[in-house]
Short mmCIF file of C-alpha atoms in Angstrom, two decimals:
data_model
loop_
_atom_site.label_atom_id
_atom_site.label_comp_id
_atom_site.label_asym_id
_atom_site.label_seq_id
_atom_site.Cartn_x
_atom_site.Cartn_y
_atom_site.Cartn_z
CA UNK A 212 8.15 4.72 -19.70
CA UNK A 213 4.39 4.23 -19.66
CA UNK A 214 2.20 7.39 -20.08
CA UNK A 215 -1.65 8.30 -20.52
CA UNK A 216 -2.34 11.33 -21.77
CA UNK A 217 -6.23 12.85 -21.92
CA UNK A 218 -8.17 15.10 -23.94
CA UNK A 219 -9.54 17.37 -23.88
CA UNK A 220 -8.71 18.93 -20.48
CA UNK A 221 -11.85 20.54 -20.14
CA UNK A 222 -15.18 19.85 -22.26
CA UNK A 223 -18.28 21.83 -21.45
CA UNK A 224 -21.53 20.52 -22.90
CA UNK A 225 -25.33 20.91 -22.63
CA UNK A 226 -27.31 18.63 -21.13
CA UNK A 227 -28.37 15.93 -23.78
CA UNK A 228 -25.20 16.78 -26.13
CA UNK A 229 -23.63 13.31 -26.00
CA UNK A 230 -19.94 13.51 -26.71
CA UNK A 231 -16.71 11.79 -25.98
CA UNK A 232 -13.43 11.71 -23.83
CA UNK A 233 -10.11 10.19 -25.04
CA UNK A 234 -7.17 8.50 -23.12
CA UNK A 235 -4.01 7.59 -24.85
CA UNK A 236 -2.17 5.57 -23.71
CA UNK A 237 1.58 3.95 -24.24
CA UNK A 238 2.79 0.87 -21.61
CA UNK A 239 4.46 -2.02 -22.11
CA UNK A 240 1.96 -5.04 -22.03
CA UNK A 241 -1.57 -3.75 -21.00
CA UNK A 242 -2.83 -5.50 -17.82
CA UNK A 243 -6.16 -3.07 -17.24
CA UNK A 244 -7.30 0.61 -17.87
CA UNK A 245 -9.49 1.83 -15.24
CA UNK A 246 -11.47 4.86 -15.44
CA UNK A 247 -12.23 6.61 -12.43
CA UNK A 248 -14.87 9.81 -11.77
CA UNK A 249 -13.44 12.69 -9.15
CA UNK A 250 -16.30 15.18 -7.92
CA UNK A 251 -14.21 18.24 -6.48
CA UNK A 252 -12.87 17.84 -3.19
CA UNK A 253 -13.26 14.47 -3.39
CA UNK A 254 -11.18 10.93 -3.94
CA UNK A 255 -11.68 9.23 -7.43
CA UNK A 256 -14.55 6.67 -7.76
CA UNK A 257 -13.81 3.47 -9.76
CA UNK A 258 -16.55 3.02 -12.94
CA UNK A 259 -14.70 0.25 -14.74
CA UNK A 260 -11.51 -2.10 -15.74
CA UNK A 261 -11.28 -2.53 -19.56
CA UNK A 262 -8.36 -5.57 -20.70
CA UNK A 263 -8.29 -6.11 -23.99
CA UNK A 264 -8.86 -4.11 -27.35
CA UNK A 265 -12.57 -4.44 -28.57
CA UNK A 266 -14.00 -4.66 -25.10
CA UNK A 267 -16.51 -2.03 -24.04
CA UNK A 268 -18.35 -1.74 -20.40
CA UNK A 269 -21.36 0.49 -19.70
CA UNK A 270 -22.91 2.31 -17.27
CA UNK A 271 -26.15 4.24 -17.16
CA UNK A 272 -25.29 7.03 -19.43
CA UNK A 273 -21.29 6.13 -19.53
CA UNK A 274 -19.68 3.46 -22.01
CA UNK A 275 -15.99 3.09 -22.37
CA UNK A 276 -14.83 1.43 -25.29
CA UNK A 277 -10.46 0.21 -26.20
CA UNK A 278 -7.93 0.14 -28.37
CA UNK A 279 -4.64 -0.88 -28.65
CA UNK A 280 -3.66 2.33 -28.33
CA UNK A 281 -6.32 4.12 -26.48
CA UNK A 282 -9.79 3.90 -25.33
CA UNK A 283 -12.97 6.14 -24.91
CA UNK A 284 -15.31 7.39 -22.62
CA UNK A 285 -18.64 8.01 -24.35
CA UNK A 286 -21.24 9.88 -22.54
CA UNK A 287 -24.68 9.70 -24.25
CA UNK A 288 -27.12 12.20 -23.41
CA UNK A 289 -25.19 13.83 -20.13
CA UNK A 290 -26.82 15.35 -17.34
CA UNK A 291 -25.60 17.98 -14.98
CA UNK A 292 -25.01 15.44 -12.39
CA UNK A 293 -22.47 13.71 -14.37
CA UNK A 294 -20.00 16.79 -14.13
CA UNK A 295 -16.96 15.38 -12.30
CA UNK A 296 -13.22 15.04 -13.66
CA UNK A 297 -12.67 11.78 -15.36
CA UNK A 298 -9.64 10.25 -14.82
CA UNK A 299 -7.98 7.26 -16.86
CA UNK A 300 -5.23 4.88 -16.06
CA UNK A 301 -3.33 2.09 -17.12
CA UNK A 302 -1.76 -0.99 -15.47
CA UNK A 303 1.30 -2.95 -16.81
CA UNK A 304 1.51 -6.07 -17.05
CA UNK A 305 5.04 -6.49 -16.18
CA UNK A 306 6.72 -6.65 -12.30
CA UNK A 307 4.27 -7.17 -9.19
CA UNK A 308 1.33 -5.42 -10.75
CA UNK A 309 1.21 -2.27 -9.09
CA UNK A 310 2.56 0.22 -12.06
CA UNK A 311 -0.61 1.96 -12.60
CA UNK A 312 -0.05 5.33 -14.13
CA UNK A 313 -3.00 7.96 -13.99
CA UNK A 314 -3.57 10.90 -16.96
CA UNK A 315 -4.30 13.76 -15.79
CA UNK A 316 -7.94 13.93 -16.03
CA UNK A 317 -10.68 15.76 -18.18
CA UNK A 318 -12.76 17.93 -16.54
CA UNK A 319 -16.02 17.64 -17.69
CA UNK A 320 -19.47 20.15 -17.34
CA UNK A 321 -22.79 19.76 -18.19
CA UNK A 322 -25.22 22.39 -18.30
CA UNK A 323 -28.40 22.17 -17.74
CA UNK B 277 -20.11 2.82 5.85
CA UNK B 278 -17.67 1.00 4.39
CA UNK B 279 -14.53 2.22 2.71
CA UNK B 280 -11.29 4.50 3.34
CA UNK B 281 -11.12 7.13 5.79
CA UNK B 282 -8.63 9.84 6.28
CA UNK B 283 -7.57 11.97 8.49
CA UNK B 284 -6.70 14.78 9.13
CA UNK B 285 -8.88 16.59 6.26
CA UNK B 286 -6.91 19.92 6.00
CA UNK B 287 -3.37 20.79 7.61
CA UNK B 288 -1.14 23.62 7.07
CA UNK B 289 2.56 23.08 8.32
CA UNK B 290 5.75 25.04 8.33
CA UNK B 291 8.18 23.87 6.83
CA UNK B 292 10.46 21.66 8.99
CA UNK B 293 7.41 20.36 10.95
CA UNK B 294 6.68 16.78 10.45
CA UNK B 295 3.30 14.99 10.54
CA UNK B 296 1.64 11.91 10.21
CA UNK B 297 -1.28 11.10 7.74
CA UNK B 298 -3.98 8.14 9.00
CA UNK B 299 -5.38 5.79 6.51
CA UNK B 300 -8.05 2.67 7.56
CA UNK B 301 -10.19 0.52 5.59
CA UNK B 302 -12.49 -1.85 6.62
CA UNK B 303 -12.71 -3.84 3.45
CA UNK B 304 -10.46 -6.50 4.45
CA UNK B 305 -8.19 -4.96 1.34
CA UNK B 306 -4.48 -6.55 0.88
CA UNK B 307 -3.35 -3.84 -1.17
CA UNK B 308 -2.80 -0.16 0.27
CA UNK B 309 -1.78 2.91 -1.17
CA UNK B 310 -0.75 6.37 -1.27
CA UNK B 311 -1.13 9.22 -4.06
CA UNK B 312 -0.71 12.83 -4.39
CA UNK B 313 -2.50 14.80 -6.75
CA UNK B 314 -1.76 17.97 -7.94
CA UNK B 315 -3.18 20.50 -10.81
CA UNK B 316 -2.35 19.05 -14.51
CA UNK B 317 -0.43 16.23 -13.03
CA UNK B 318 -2.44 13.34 -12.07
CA UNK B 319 -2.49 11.37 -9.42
CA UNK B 320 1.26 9.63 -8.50
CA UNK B 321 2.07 7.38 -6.57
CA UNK B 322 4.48 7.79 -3.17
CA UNK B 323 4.45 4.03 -1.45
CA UNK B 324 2.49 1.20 -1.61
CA UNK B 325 2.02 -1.95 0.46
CA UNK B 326 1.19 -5.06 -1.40
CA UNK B 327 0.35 -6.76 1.53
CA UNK B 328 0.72 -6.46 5.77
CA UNK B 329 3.78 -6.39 6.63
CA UNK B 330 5.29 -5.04 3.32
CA UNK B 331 5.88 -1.60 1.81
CA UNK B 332 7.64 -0.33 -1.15
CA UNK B 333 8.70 2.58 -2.89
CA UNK B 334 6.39 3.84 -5.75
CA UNK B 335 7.14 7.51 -8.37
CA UNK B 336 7.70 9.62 -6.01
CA UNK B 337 8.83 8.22 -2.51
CA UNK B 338 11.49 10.76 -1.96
CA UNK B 339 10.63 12.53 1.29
CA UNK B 340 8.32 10.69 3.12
CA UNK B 341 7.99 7.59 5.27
CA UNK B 342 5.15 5.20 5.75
CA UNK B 343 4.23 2.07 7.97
CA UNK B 344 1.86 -1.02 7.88
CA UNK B 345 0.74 -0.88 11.21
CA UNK B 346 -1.55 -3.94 10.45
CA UNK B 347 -4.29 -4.98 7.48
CA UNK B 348 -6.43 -2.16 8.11
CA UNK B 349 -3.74 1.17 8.64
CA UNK B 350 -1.37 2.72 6.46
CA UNK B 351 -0.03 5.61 7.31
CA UNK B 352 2.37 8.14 5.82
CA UNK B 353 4.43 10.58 7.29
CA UNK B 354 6.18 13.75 6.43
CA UNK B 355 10.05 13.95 8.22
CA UNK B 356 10.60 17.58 7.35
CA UNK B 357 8.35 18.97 5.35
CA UNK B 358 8.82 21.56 2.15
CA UNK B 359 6.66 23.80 0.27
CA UNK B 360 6.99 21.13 -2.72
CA UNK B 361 4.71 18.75 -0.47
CA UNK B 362 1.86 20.51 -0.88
CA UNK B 363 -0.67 18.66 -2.39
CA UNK B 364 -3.76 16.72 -2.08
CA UNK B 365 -2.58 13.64 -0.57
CA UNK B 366 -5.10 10.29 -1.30
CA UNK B 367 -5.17 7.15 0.41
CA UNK B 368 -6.32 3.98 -1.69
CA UNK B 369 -6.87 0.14 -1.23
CA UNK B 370 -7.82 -3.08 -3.26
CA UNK B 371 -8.44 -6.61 -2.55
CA UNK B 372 -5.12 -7.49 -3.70
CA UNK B 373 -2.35 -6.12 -6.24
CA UNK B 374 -4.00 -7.25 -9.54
CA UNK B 375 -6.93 -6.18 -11.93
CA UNK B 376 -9.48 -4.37 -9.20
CA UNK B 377 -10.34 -0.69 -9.51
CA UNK B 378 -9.09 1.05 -6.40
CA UNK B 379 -10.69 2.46 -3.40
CA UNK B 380 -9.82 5.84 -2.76
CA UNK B 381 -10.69 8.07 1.08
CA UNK B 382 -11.42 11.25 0.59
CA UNK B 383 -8.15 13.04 0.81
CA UNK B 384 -6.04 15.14 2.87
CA UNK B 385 -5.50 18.45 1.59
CA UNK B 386 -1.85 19.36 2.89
CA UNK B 387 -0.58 22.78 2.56
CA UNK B 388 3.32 23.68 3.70
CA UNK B 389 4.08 27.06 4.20
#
């Protein structure tokens, strides 16, 4: 069964202490990871699709990086503003493409 | 703007009562969805529809219904509804099933008591 697990499941930083989040993932022939951002009381945003191990993607203050067996969020120099949960999920590549499996998110806050 | 909307926003039901939860985009999205999220668990999926005129069962279907009504709607509906249905339920769309991030409204917080 595929899974994605995240840690940690809460990280508190101060503004400008870059640091990183982890998603680990197991599925039987990676079609995409996704990572999403969730402000509270909110639905998940989509920041970006990774496919294959060595790819990264970056945005603003956010690059996500893969592996075969898990990828990285890396957050360089965060501000308050980018406190949000940060989900992760994985697609299959097997059946009619819709097996995407969510972690459960790490909630991240920045203070100032 | 653009994008999912939901409604209702909040509800609070009895259990036994049934109701109905509204999903449109106006993305001309293929692929619609519904998730429930609750604390340490992630989102999951309930149903899906690939495209109009289909729907299937996703991780958690058991207890709930939902219909097609055409490209834009999906909706999703609660027969009988138990305390173990509360949740935050999220609607979500792509262009088609495939590689795209998802589109998500901004939920439906659904408490049974």
């Amino acid at each position: 069964e595929d899974q994605v697990t995240q840690s940690p499941e809460a990280l508190r930083l101060q503004e400008g202490e870059s640091s990183s989040l982890n998603c680990s993932y197991t599925v039987s022939g990676l079609r995409g990871l996704f990572w999403y951002r969730q402000d509270p009381g909110k639905g998940p945003e989509f920041l970006f699709t990774l496919y294959s191990a060595g790819e990264e993607k970056e945005k603003e203050r956010l690059k996500a990086t893969l592996t075969k067996k898990e990828s990285f969020l890396h957050i360089t120099a965060p501000k308050p503003e980018d406190s949000a949960t940060y989900l992760c999920a994985v697609q299959a590549g097997r059946g009619n493409n819709n097996d995407m499996r969510f972690g459960a998110g790490t909630r991240l806050t920045v203070k100032p | 703007n653009a994008g999912v909307t939901q409604t209702p926003k909040f509800q609070v039901l009895k259990t036994g009562q049934s109701m109905t939860l509204q999903c449109a985009q106006d993305m001309n999205h293929n692929s619609m969805y519904w998730y429930r999220q609750d604390p340490g668990m992630g989102l999951r999926l309930i149903y899906y529809s690939a495209s109009e005129g289909t729907t299937d069962k996703g991780e958690v279907p058991n207890g709930y219904n939902v219909s097609r009504l055409n490209k834009r709607e999906f909706s999703l509906r609660l027969e009988s509804a138990a305390p173990s249905q509360t949740s935050v339920y999220f609607c979500a769309s792509r262009p088609h099933t495939g590689d795209y991030g998802y589109t998500f409204g901004s939920g439906t917080r659904l408490t049974v008591v």
